[in-house]
CSV table of N, CA and C and ligand atoms in Angstrom, one decimal:
chain,number,residue,atom,x,y,z
B,1,UNK,N,72.1,34.5,-47.7
B,1,UNK,CA,71.0,34.9,-48.6
B,1,UNK,C,71.7,35.2,-50.1
B,2,UNK,N,70.9,35.1,-51.0
B,2,UNK,CA,71.3,35.2,-52.4
B,2,UNK,C,70.2,35.8,-53.2
B,3,UNK,N,70.7,36.6,-54.2
B,3,UNK,CA,69.7,37.2,-55.2
B,3,UNK,C,69.5,36.0,-56.3
B,4,UNK,N,68.3,35.7,-56.6
B,4,UNK,CA,67.9,34.7,-57.6
B,4,UNK,C,67.6,35.5,-58.9
B,5,UNK,N,67.8,34.8,-60.0
B,5,UNK,CA,67.4,35.3,-61.2
B,5,UNK,C,66.0,35.3,-61.5
B,6,UNK,N,65.4,36.4,-61.9
B,6,UNK,CA,63.9,36.4,-62.2
B,6,UNK,C,63.8,36.1,-63.8
B,7,UNK,N,62.9,35.0,-63.9
B,7,UNK,CA,62.7,34.6,-65.3
B,7,UNK,C,61.6,35.4,-65.9
B,8,UNK,N,61.5,35.4,-67.2
B,8,UNK,CA,60.4,36.2,-67.9
B,8,UNK,C,59.4,35.4,-68.6
B,9,UNK,N,58.4,36.0,-69.1
B,9,UNK,CA,57.2,35.3,-69.4
B,9,UNK,C,57.4,34.2,-70.5
B,10,UNK,N,58.5,34.2,-71.1
B,10,UNK,CA,58.6,33.1,-72.2
B,10,UNK,C,59.0,31.9,-71.5
B,11,UNK,N,59.4,31.9,-70.3
B,11,UNK,CA,59.7,30.6,-69.6
B,11,UNK,C,58.5,29.7,-69.2
B,12,UNK,N,58.5,28.4,-69.7
B,12,UNK,CA,57.3,27.6,-69.4
B,12,UNK,C,57.0,27.5,-67.9
B,13,UNK,N,58.0,27.7,-67.0
B,13,UNK,CA,57.7,27.6,-65.6
B,13,UNK,C,56.7,28.7,-65.1
B,14,UNK,N,56.5,29.7,-65.8
B,14,UNK,CA,55.5,30.8,-65.5
B,14,UNK,C,54.1,30.4,-66.0
B,15,UNK,N,54.0,29.2,-66.6
B,15,UNK,CA,52.6,28.9,-67.1
B,15,UNK,C,52.2,27.5,-66.7
B,16,UNK,N,52.6,27.0,-65.5
B,16,UNK,CA,52.2,25.8,-65.0
B,16,UNK,C,51.6,26.0,-63.6
B,17,UNK,N,50.8,25.1,-63.2
B,17,UNK,CA,50.3,25.1,-61.8
B,17,UNK,C,51.3,24.6,-60.8
B,18,UNK,N,51.6,25.3,-59.9
B,18,UNK,CA,52.8,25.0,-58.9
B,18,UNK,C,52.2,23.9,-57.9
B,19,UNK,N,53.2,23.3,-57.3
B,19,UNK,CA,52.8,22.2,-56.3
B,19,UNK,C,52.9,22.8,-54.9
B,20,UNK,N,52.1,22.2,-54.0
B,20,UNK,CA,52.1,22.7,-52.6
B,20,UNK,C,53.4,22.3,-51.9
B,21,UNK,N,53.7,23.2,-50.9
B,21,UNK,CA,54.9,23.0,-50.1
B,21,UNK,C,54.5,22.0,-49.0
B,22,UNK,N,55.3,21.0,-48.7
B,22,UNK,CA,55.0,20.0,-47.7
B,22,UNK,C,56.1,20.1,-46.6
B,23,UNK,N,57.2,20.6,-46.9
B,23,UNK,CA,58.3,20.5,-45.9
B,23,UNK,C,58.7,21.9,-45.6
B,24,UNK,N,58.6,22.2,-44.3
B,24,UNK,CA,58.8,23.5,-43.7
B,24,UNK,C,60.2,23.5,-43.0
B,25,UNK,N,61.2,23.4,-43.8
B,25,UNK,CA,62.5,23.1,-43.3
B,25,UNK,C,63.5,24.3,-43.6
B,26,UNK,N,64.7,24.0,-43.3
B,26,UNK,CA,65.7,25.1,-43.5
B,26,UNK,C,65.8,25.4,-45.0
B,27,UNK,N,65.6,24.4,-45.9
B,27,UNK,CA,65.7,24.8,-47.2
B,27,UNK,C,64.7,25.7,-47.6
B,28,UNK,N,63.4,25.6,-47.1
B,28,UNK,CA,62.4,26.5,-47.4
B,28,UNK,C,62.7,27.9,-46.9
B,29,UNK,N,63.2,28.0,-45.6
B,29,UNK,CA,63.5,29.2,-45.1
B,29,UNK,C,64.6,30.0,-45.9
B,30,UNK,N,65.6,29.2,-46.4
B,30,UNK,CA,66.6,29.8,-47.3
B,30,UNK,C,66.0,30.3,-48.5
B,31,UNK,N,65.1,29.6,-49.1
B,31,UNK,CA,64.4,30.1,-50.3
B,31,UNK,C,63.6,31.3,-50.1
B,32,UNK,N,62.8,31.3,-48.9
B,32,UNK,CA,62.1,32.6,-48.5
B,32,UNK,C,63.0,33.8,-48.3
B,33,UNK,N,64.2,33.5,-47.7
B,33,UNK,CA,65.1,34.7,-47.5
B,33,UNK,C,65.6,35.2,-48.9
B,34,UNK,N,65.9,34.3,-49.7
B,34,UNK,CA,66.4,34.6,-51.0
B,34,UNK,C,65.3,35.3,-51.8
B,35,UNK,N,64.0,35.0,-51.8
B,35,UNK,CA,62.9,35.5,-52.4
B,35,UNK,C,62.7,37.0,-51.9
B,36,UNK,N,62.9,37.2,-50.6
B,36,UNK,CA,62.8,38.6,-50.0
B,36,UNK,C,63.9,39.4,-50.5
B,37,UNK,N,65.1,39.0,-50.6
B,37,UNK,CA,66.3,39.7,-51.0
B,37,UNK,C,66.1,40.1,-52.6
B,38,UNK,N,65.7,39.1,-53.2
B,38,UNK,CA,65.5,39.3,-54.7
B,38,UNK,C,64.4,40.3,-55.0
B,39,UNK,N,63.3,40.2,-54.1
B,39,UNK,CA,62.2,41.2,-54.3
B,39,UNK,C,62.6,42.7,-54.1
B,40,UNK,N,63.4,42.8,-52.9
B,40,UNK,CA,63.9,44.2,-52.6
B,40,UNK,C,64.8,44.8,-53.7
B,41,UNK,N,65.7,43.9,-54.1
B,41,UNK,CA,66.7,44.3,-55.1
B,41,UNK,C,66.0,44.7,-56.3
B,42,UNK,N,65.0,44.0,-56.7
B,42,UNK,CA,64.3,44.3,-58.0
B,42,UNK,C,63.3,45.5,-57.8
B,43,UNK,N,63.1,45.9,-56.5
B,43,UNK,CA,62.2,46.9,-56.1
B,43,UNK,C,60.7,46.6,-56.6
B,44,UNK,N,60.4,45.4,-56.4
B,44,UNK,CA,59.0,45.0,-56.7
B,44,UNK,C,58.2,44.9,-55.4
B,45,UNK,N,56.8,44.7,-55.6
B,45,UNK,CA,56.0,44.7,-54.5
B,45,UNK,C,55.6,43.3,-54.1
B,46,UNK,N,55.9,42.3,-55.0
B,46,UNK,CA,55.7,40.9,-54.8
B,46,UNK,C,56.5,40.0,-55.7
B,47,UNK,N,56.7,38.8,-55.2
B,47,UNK,CA,57.4,37.8,-56.0
B,47,UNK,C,56.9,36.5,-55.7
B,48,UNK,N,56.7,35.7,-56.7
B,48,UNK,CA,56.2,34.3,-56.5
B,48,UNK,C,57.3,33.3,-57.0
B,49,UNK,N,57.4,32.2,-56.3
B,49,UNK,CA,58.5,31.3,-56.5
B,49,UNK,C,58.6,30.9,-58.0
B,50,UNK,N,57.6,30.7,-58.7
B,50,UNK,CA,57.8,30.3,-60.1
B,50,UNK,C,58.6,31.5,-60.9
B,51,UNK,N,58.6,32.6,-60.4
B,51,UNK,CA,59.3,33.7,-61.1
B,51,UNK,C,60.9,33.6,-60.9
B,52,UNK,N,61.3,32.7,-60.0
B,52,UNK,CA,62.6,32.4,-59.9
B,52,UNK,C,62.9,30.9,-60.2
B,53,UNK,N,61.9,30.4,-61.0
B,53,UNK,CA,62.1,29.0,-61.5
B,53,UNK,C,61.7,27.9,-60.6
B,54,UNK,N,61.0,28.2,-59.5
B,54,UNK,CA,60.7,27.2,-58.5
B,54,UNK,C,59.2,27.0,-58.6
B,55,UNK,N,58.8,25.7,-58.9
B,55,UNK,CA,57.3,25.4,-59.1
B,55,UNK,C,56.7,25.0,-57.9
B,56,UNK,N,56.7,25.9,-56.9
B,56,UNK,CA,56.1,25.6,-55.5
B,56,UNK,C,55.2,26.8,-55.3
B,57,UNK,N,54.1,26.5,-54.3
B,57,UNK,CA,53.2,27.5,-54.0
B,57,UNK,C,53.6,28.5,-52.9
B,58,UNK,N,54.5,29.4,-53.3
B,58,UNK,CA,55.1,30.2,-52.3
B,58,UNK,C,55.1,31.7,-53.0
B,59,UNK,N,54.8,32.7,-52.2
B,59,UNK,CA,54.9,34.1,-52.6
B,59,UNK,C,55.3,35.0,-51.5
B,60,UNK,N,56.0,36.0,-51.7
B,60,UNK,CA,56.3,37.0,-50.7
B,60,UNK,C,55.8,38.4,-51.3
B,61,UNK,N,55.2,39.2,-50.4
B,61,UNK,CA,54.8,40.5,-50.8
B,61,UNK,C,55.2,41.5,-49.7
B,62,UNK,N,55.4,42.7,-50.3
B,62,UNK,CA,55.6,43.9,-49.3
B,62,UNK,C,55.2,45.1,-50.1
B,63,UNK,N,54.1,45.6,-49.8
B,63,UNK,CA,53.5,46.7,-50.6
B,63,UNK,C,53.8,48.1,-49.9
B,64,UNK,N,54.7,48.0,-48.9
B,64,UNK,CA,55.2,49.3,-48.3
B,64,UNK,C,54.2,50.0,-47.6
B,65,UNK,N,53.3,49.3,-46.9
B,65,UNK,CA,52.2,50.0,-46.3
B,65,UNK,C,52.3,49.9,-44.7
B,66,UNK,N,53.6,49.5,-44.2
B,66,UNK,CA,53.9,49.3,-42.9
B,66,UNK,C,53.6,48.0,-42.3
B,67,UNK,N,53.0,47.0,-43.2
B,67,UNK,CA,52.8,45.6,-42.8
B,67,UNK,C,54.2,44.8,-42.8
B,68,UNK,N,55.1,45.3,-43.6
B,68,UNK,CA,56.3,44.5,-43.8
B,68,UNK,C,56.2,43.4,-44.7
B,69,UNK,N,57.2,42.5,-44.7
B,69,UNK,CA,57.2,41.3,-45.6
B,69,UNK,C,56.2,40.3,-45.2
B,70,UNK,N,55.3,39.9,-46.1
B,70,UNK,CA,54.4,38.8,-45.8
B,70,UNK,C,54.8,37.5,-46.6
B,71,UNK,N,54.9,36.5,-46.0
B,71,UNK,CA,55.3,35.2,-46.7
B,71,UNK,C,54.1,34.4,-46.8
B,72,UNK,N,53.6,34.1,-48.0
B,72,UNK,CA,52.5,33.2,-48.2
B,72,UNK,C,52.9,31.9,-48.8
B,73,UNK,N,52.6,30.8,-47.9
B,73,UNK,CA,52.9,29.5,-48.4
B,73,UNK,C,51.6,28.7,-48.5
B,74,UNK,N,51.4,28.1,-49.7
B,74,UNK,CA,50.2,27.4,-50.0
B,74,UNK,C,48.8,28.3,-49.8
B,75,UNK,N,49.0,29.4,-50.3
B,75,UNK,CA,47.8,30.4,-50.0
B,75,UNK,C,46.6,30.0,-50.8
B,76,UNK,N,45.5,30.3,-50.1
B,76,UNK,CA,44.1,30.0,-50.7
B,76,UNK,C,43.2,31.4,-50.5
B,77,UNK,N,42.7,31.8,-51.5
B,77,UNK,CA,41.8,32.9,-51.4
B,77,UNK,C,40.4,32.4,-50.9
B,78,UNK,N,40.0,32.9,-49.7
B,78,UNK,CA,38.7,32.3,-49.1
B,78,UNK,C,37.6,33.2,-49.4
B,79,UNK,N,37.9,34.5,-49.6
B,79,UNK,CA,36.8,35.5,-49.8
B,79,UNK,C,37.3,36.8,-50.5
B,80,UNK,N,36.6,37.2,-51.4
B,80,UNK,CA,36.9,38.6,-52.0
B,80,UNK,C,35.7,39.5,-52.0
B,81,UNK,N,35.9,40.7,-52.1
B,81,UNK,CA,34.7,41.7,-52.2
B,81,UNK,C,35.2,43.0,-52.8
B,82,UNK,N,34.2,43.7,-53.4
B,82,UNK,CA,34.6,45.0,-54.0
B,82,UNK,C,35.2,44.9,-55.3
B,83,UNK,N,35.6,46.0,-55.8
B,83,UNK,CA,36.2,46.1,-57.1
B,83,UNK,C,37.1,47.2,-57.1
B,84,UNK,N,38.2,47.0,-57.7
B,84,UNK,CA,39.3,48.1,-58.1
B,84,UNK,C,39.8,48.0,-59.4
B,85,UNK,N,40.2,49.1,-60.0
B,85,UNK,CA,40.8,49.0,-61.4
B,85,UNK,C,42.0,50.0,-61.3
B,86,UNK,N,43.2,49.2,-61.6
B,86,UNK,CA,44.4,50.2,-61.6
B,86,UNK,C,45.4,49.4,-62.3
B,87,UNK,N,46.6,50.1,-62.5
B,87,UNK,CA,47.6,49.8,-63.3
B,87,UNK,C,48.5,48.6,-62.6
B,88,UNK,N,48.8,47.7,-63.3
B,88,UNK,CA,49.8,46.6,-62.8
B,88,UNK,C,51.0,46.4,-63.7
B,89,UNK,N,51.9,45.8,-63.0
B,89,UNK,CA,53.1,45.6,-63.8
B,89,UNK,C,53.6,44.1,-63.2
B,90,UNK,N,54.7,43.6,-63.6
B,90,UNK,CA,55.2,42.3,-63.2
B,90,UNK,C,56.7,42.2,-63.4
B,91,UNK,N,57.5,41.8,-62.5
B,91,UNK,CA,58.9,41.7,-62.6
B,91,UNK,C,59.2,40.7,-63.8
B,92,UNK,N,58.3,39.9,-64.1
B,92,UNK,CA,58.6,38.8,-65.2
B,92,UNK,C,58.1,39.3,-66.5
B,93,UNK,N,57.5,40.5,-66.5
B,93,UNK,CA,57.0,41.2,-67.9
B,93,UNK,C,57.6,42.6,-68.0
B,94,UNK,N,58.9,42.6,-68.1
B,94,UNK,CA,59.5,44.1,-68.1
B,94,UNK,C,58.9,45.0,-69.1
B,95,UNK,N,58.7,46.2,-68.7
B,95,UNK,CA,58.2,47.3,-69.6
B,95,UNK,C,56.7,47.1,-70.1
B,96,UNK,N,56.0,46.1,-69.5
B,96,UNK,CA,54.6,46.1,-69.8
B,96,UNK,C,53.8,46.4,-68.6
B,97,UNK,N,52.8,47.3,-68.8
B,97,UNK,CA,51.9,47.8,-67.9
B,97,UNK,C,50.5,47.9,-68.4
B,98,UNK,N,49.5,47.7,-67.5
B,98,UNK,CA,48.2,47.8,-67.9
B,98,UNK,C,47.2,47.8,-66.8
B,99,UNK,N,46.0,48.2,-67.1
B,99,UNK,CA,44.9,48.3,-66.1
B,99,UNK,C,44.3,46.9,-65.9
B,100,UNK,N,44.1,46.5,-64.7
B,100,UNK,CA,43.5,45.2,-64.3
B,100,UNK,C,42.4,45.5,-63.3
B,101,UNK,N,41.3,44.8,-63.5
B,101,UNK,CA,40.2,44.9,-62.5
B,101,UNK,C,40.3,43.7,-61.6
B,102,UNK,N,40.3,44.0,-60.2
B,102,UNK,CA,40.5,43.0,-59.2
B,102,UNK,C,39.5,43.3,-58.1
B,103,UNK,N,39.2,42.4,-57.3
B,103,UNK,CA,38.5,42.7,-56.0
B,103,UNK,C,39.3,43.7,-55.2
B,104,UNK,N,38.6,44.6,-54.4
B,104,UNK,CA,39.2,45.5,-53.6
B,104,UNK,C,39.7,44.9,-52.2
B,105,UNK,N,39.1,43.9,-51.9
B,105,UNK,CA,39.5,43.1,-50.6
B,105,UNK,C,39.6,41.7,-50.8
B,106,UNK,N,40.5,41.0,-50.2
B,106,UNK,CA,40.7,39.6,-50.3
B,106,UNK,C,41.1,39.0,-48.9
B,107,UNK,N,40.4,37.9,-48.5
B,107,UNK,CA,40.8,37.3,-47.4
B,107,UNK,C,41.6,36.0,-47.8
B,108,UNK,N,42.8,35.8,-47.3
B,108,UNK,CA,43.7,34.8,-47.8
B,108,UNK,C,44.2,33.9,-46.7
B,109,UNK,N,44.1,32.6,-46.8
B,109,UNK,CA,44.6,31.9,-45.7
B,109,UNK,C,45.9,31.2,-46.3
B,110,UNK,N,47.0,31.2,-45.5
B,110,UNK,CA,48.2,30.7,-46.0
B,110,UNK,C,49.0,30.2,-44.8
B,111,UNK,N,50.0,29.3,-45.1
B,111,UNK,CA,50.9,28.9,-43.9
B,111,UNK,C,52.1,29.8,-43.9
B,112,UNK,N,52.6,30.0,-42.7
B,112,UNK,CA,53.9,30.8,-42.6
B,112,UNK,C,55.0,29.9,-42.7
B,113,UNK,N,56.2,30.4,-42.5
B,113,UNK,CA,57.5,29.5,-42.8
B,113,UNK,C,57.6,28.3,-41.9
B,114,UNK,N,56.8,28.4,-40.8
B,114,UNK,CA,56.9,27.3,-39.8
B,114,UNK,C,55.7,26.3,-40.0
B,115,UNK,N,54.9,26.7,-41.0
B,115,UNK,CA,53.8,25.7,-41.4
B,115,UNK,C,52.5,26.0,-40.6
B,116,UNK,N,52.5,27.1,-39.8
B,116,UNK,CA,51.3,27.6,-39.2
B,116,UNK,C,50.3,28.2,-40.0
B,117,UNK,N,49.0,27.9,-39.9
B,117,UNK,CA,48.0,28.5,-40.8
B,117,UNK,C,47.8,30.0,-40.3
B,118,UNK,N,47.8,30.9,-41.2
B,118,UNK,CA,47.6,32.2,-40.9
B,118,UNK,C,46.3,32.8,-41.8
B,119,UNK,N,45.7,33.9,-41.4
B,119,UNK,CA,44.7,34.5,-42.1
B,119,UNK,C,45.0,36.0,-42.3
B,120,UNK,N,45.1,36.4,-43.7
B,120,UNK,CA,45.3,37.9,-43.8
B,120,UNK,C,44.1,38.5,-44.5
B,121,UNK,N,43.9,39.8,-44.1
B,121,UNK,CA,42.8,40.5,-44.8
B,121,UNK,C,43.4,41.6,-45.5
B,122,UNK,N,43.5,41.5,-46.8
B,122,UNK,CA,44.2,42.4,-47.7
B,122,UNK,C,43.1,43.4,-48.3
B,123,UNK,N,43.6,44.6,-48.4
B,123,UNK,CA,42.8,45.7,-49.1
B,123,UNK,C,43.6,46.4,-50.1
B,124,UNK,N,42.8,47.0,-51.1
B,124,UNK,CA,43.5,47.8,-52.0
B,124,UNK,C,44.7,47.3,-52.7
B,125,UNK,N,45.9,48.1,-52.5
B,125,UNK,CA,47.0,47.6,-53.2
B,125,UNK,C,47.5,46.2,-52.7
B,126,UNK,N,47.3,46.0,-51.4
B,126,UNK,CA,47.6,44.7,-50.8
B,126,UNK,C,46.9,43.6,-51.4
B,127,UNK,N,45.6,43.8,-51.6
B,127,UNK,CA,44.7,42.8,-52.2
B,127,UNK,C,45.1,42.5,-53.7
B,128,UNK,N,45.4,43.6,-54.3
B,128,UNK,CA,45.9,43.5,-55.8
B,128,UNK,C,47.2,42.7,-55.9
B,129,UNK,N,48.1,43.0,-55.1
B,129,UNK,CA,49.4,42.4,-55.1
B,129,UNK,C,49.3,40.9,-54.7
B,130,UNK,N,48.5,40.6,-53.6
B,130,UNK,CA,48.4,39.2,-53.1
B,130,UNK,C,47.7,38.4,-54.2
B,131,UNK,N,46.7,38.9,-54.9
B,131,UNK,CA,45.9,38.2,-55.9
B,131,UNK,C,46.9,38.0,-57.2
B,132,UNK,N,47.6,39.0,-57.5
B,132,UNK,CA,48.5,38.9,-58.6
B,132,UNK,C,49.4,37.8,-58.3
B,133,UNK,N,50.1,37.7,-57.1
B,133,UNK,CA,51.2,36.7,-56.9
B,133,UNK,C,50.4,35.3,-56.8
B,134,UNK,N,49.2,35.2,-56.2
B,134,UNK,CA,48.6,33.9,-56.1
B,134,UNK,C,48.3,33.4,-57.6
B,135,UNK,N,47.9,34.3,-58.4
B,135,UNK,CA,47.7,33.9,-59.9
B,135,UNK,C,49.0,33.2,-60.4
B,136,UNK,N,50.1,33.7,-60.1
B,136,UNK,CA,51.4,33.2,-60.6
B,136,UNK,C,51.5,31.7,-60.2
B,137,UNK,N,51.0,31.4,-59.1
B,137,UNK,CA,51.0,29.9,-58.6
B,137,UNK,C,50.2,29.1,-59.4
B,138,UNK,N,49.3,29.5,-60.0
B,138,UNK,CA,48.4,28.8,-61.0
B,138,UNK,C,48.8,29.0,-62.4
B,139,UNK,N,49.9,29.5,-62.7
B,139,UNK,CA,50.5,29.8,-64.0
B,139,UNK,C,49.9,30.8,-64.8
B,140,UNK,N,49.2,31.8,-64.1
B,140,UNK,CA,48.5,32.9,-64.8
B,140,UNK,C,49.3,34.2,-64.6
B,141,UNK,N,49.5,34.9,-65.7
B,141,UNK,CA,50.2,36.2,-65.8
B,141,UNK,C,49.1,37.3,-65.8
B,142,UNK,N,49.4,38.4,-65.3
B,142,UNK,CA,48.4,39.6,-65.3
B,142,UNK,C,48.0,40.0,-66.6
B,143,UNK,N,49.0,39.7,-67.6
B,143,UNK,CA,48.7,40.2,-69.0
B,143,UNK,C,47.4,39.7,-69.5
B,144,UNK,N,46.9,38.5,-69.2
B,144,UNK,CA,45.6,37.9,-69.6
B,144,UNK,C,44.5,38.7,-69.0
B,145,UNK,N,44.7,39.6,-68.0
B,145,UNK,CA,43.6,40.1,-67.4
B,145,UNK,C,43.6,41.6,-67.7
B,146,UNK,N,44.5,42.1,-68.4
B,146,UNK,CA,44.6,43.6,-68.7
B,146,UNK,C,43.5,43.9,-69.6
B,147,UNK,N,42.8,45.0,-69.3
B,147,UNK,CA,41.7,45.5,-70.2
B,147,UNK,C,42.2,46.7,-71.0
B,148,UNK,N,43.3,47.3,-70.7
B,148,UNK,CA,43.9,48.4,-71.4
B,148,UNK,C,45.3,48.5,-71.0
B,149,UNK,N,46.3,48.3,-72.1
B,149,UNK,CA,47.6,48.6,-71.9
B,149,UNK,C,48.0,50.0,-71.8
B,150,UNK,N,49.1,50.2,-71.1
B,150,UNK,CA,49.6,51.6,-70.9
B,150,UNK,C,51.0,51.7,-71.4
B,151,UNK,N,51.2,52.8,-72.0
B,151,UNK,CA,52.6,53.1,-72.6
B,151,UNK,C,53.2,54.0,-71.5
B,152,UNK,N,54.2,53.5,-70.8
B,152,UNK,CA,54.8,54.2,-69.7
B,152,UNK,C,55.3,55.6,-70.2
B,153,UNK,N,55.9,55.8,-71.3
B,153,UNK,CA,56.3,57.0,-71.8
B,153,UNK,C,55.2,58.1,-71.9
B,154,UNK,N,54.1,57.6,-72.4
B,154,UNK,CA,52.9,58.5,-72.6
B,154,UNK,C,52.3,59.0,-71.2
B,155,UNK,N,52.4,58.0,-70.2
B,155,UNK,CA,51.8,58.3,-69.0
B,155,UNK,C,52.5,59.4,-68.3
B,156,UNK,N,53.9,59.4,-68.5
B,156,UNK,CA,54.9,60.4,-67.9
B,156,UNK,C,54.6,61.8,-68.4
B,157,UNK,N,54.1,61.9,-69.7
B,157,UNK,CA,53.8,63.1,-70.3
B,157,UNK,C,52.6,63.9,-69.7
B,158,UNK,N,51.6,63.1,-69.2
B,158,UNK,CA,50.4,63.6,-68.8
B,158,UNK,C,50.5,64.5,-67.6
T,1,NI,NI1,54.0,39.1,-61.4
């Protein structure tokens, strides 16, 4: 396994629609392992392949709720419901935080590392994180959805 370099928002790879994964081989497994290691090293909740310069529809998330690491390959959001508004950040947008409105629940179908179709029922932080990462696969950053930016220094004083 290896730590990959996380690119930042200026990089064009973060602004393109990523391609589907078609080969569920050792190379994919190595990439997924590297993404997990990179995610944990960076202490993030989720990481999408374009954030390490790979234009493929792959994301890993772990929101520390006991579900462990979830690998999403070619994910599709099939249903959302409810509404939540909370602060988000992104490993590719260091030092930027802001409130984003998202659905409170999301049903996502995705393949696992062996190509099997799975269905996940995400809620609250899990839904927020999954939808944030899936946005990355379409070249979208959370910044465009922020309705109010937060100054981290001010937040700490409150
Ligand atoms: Ni992000």
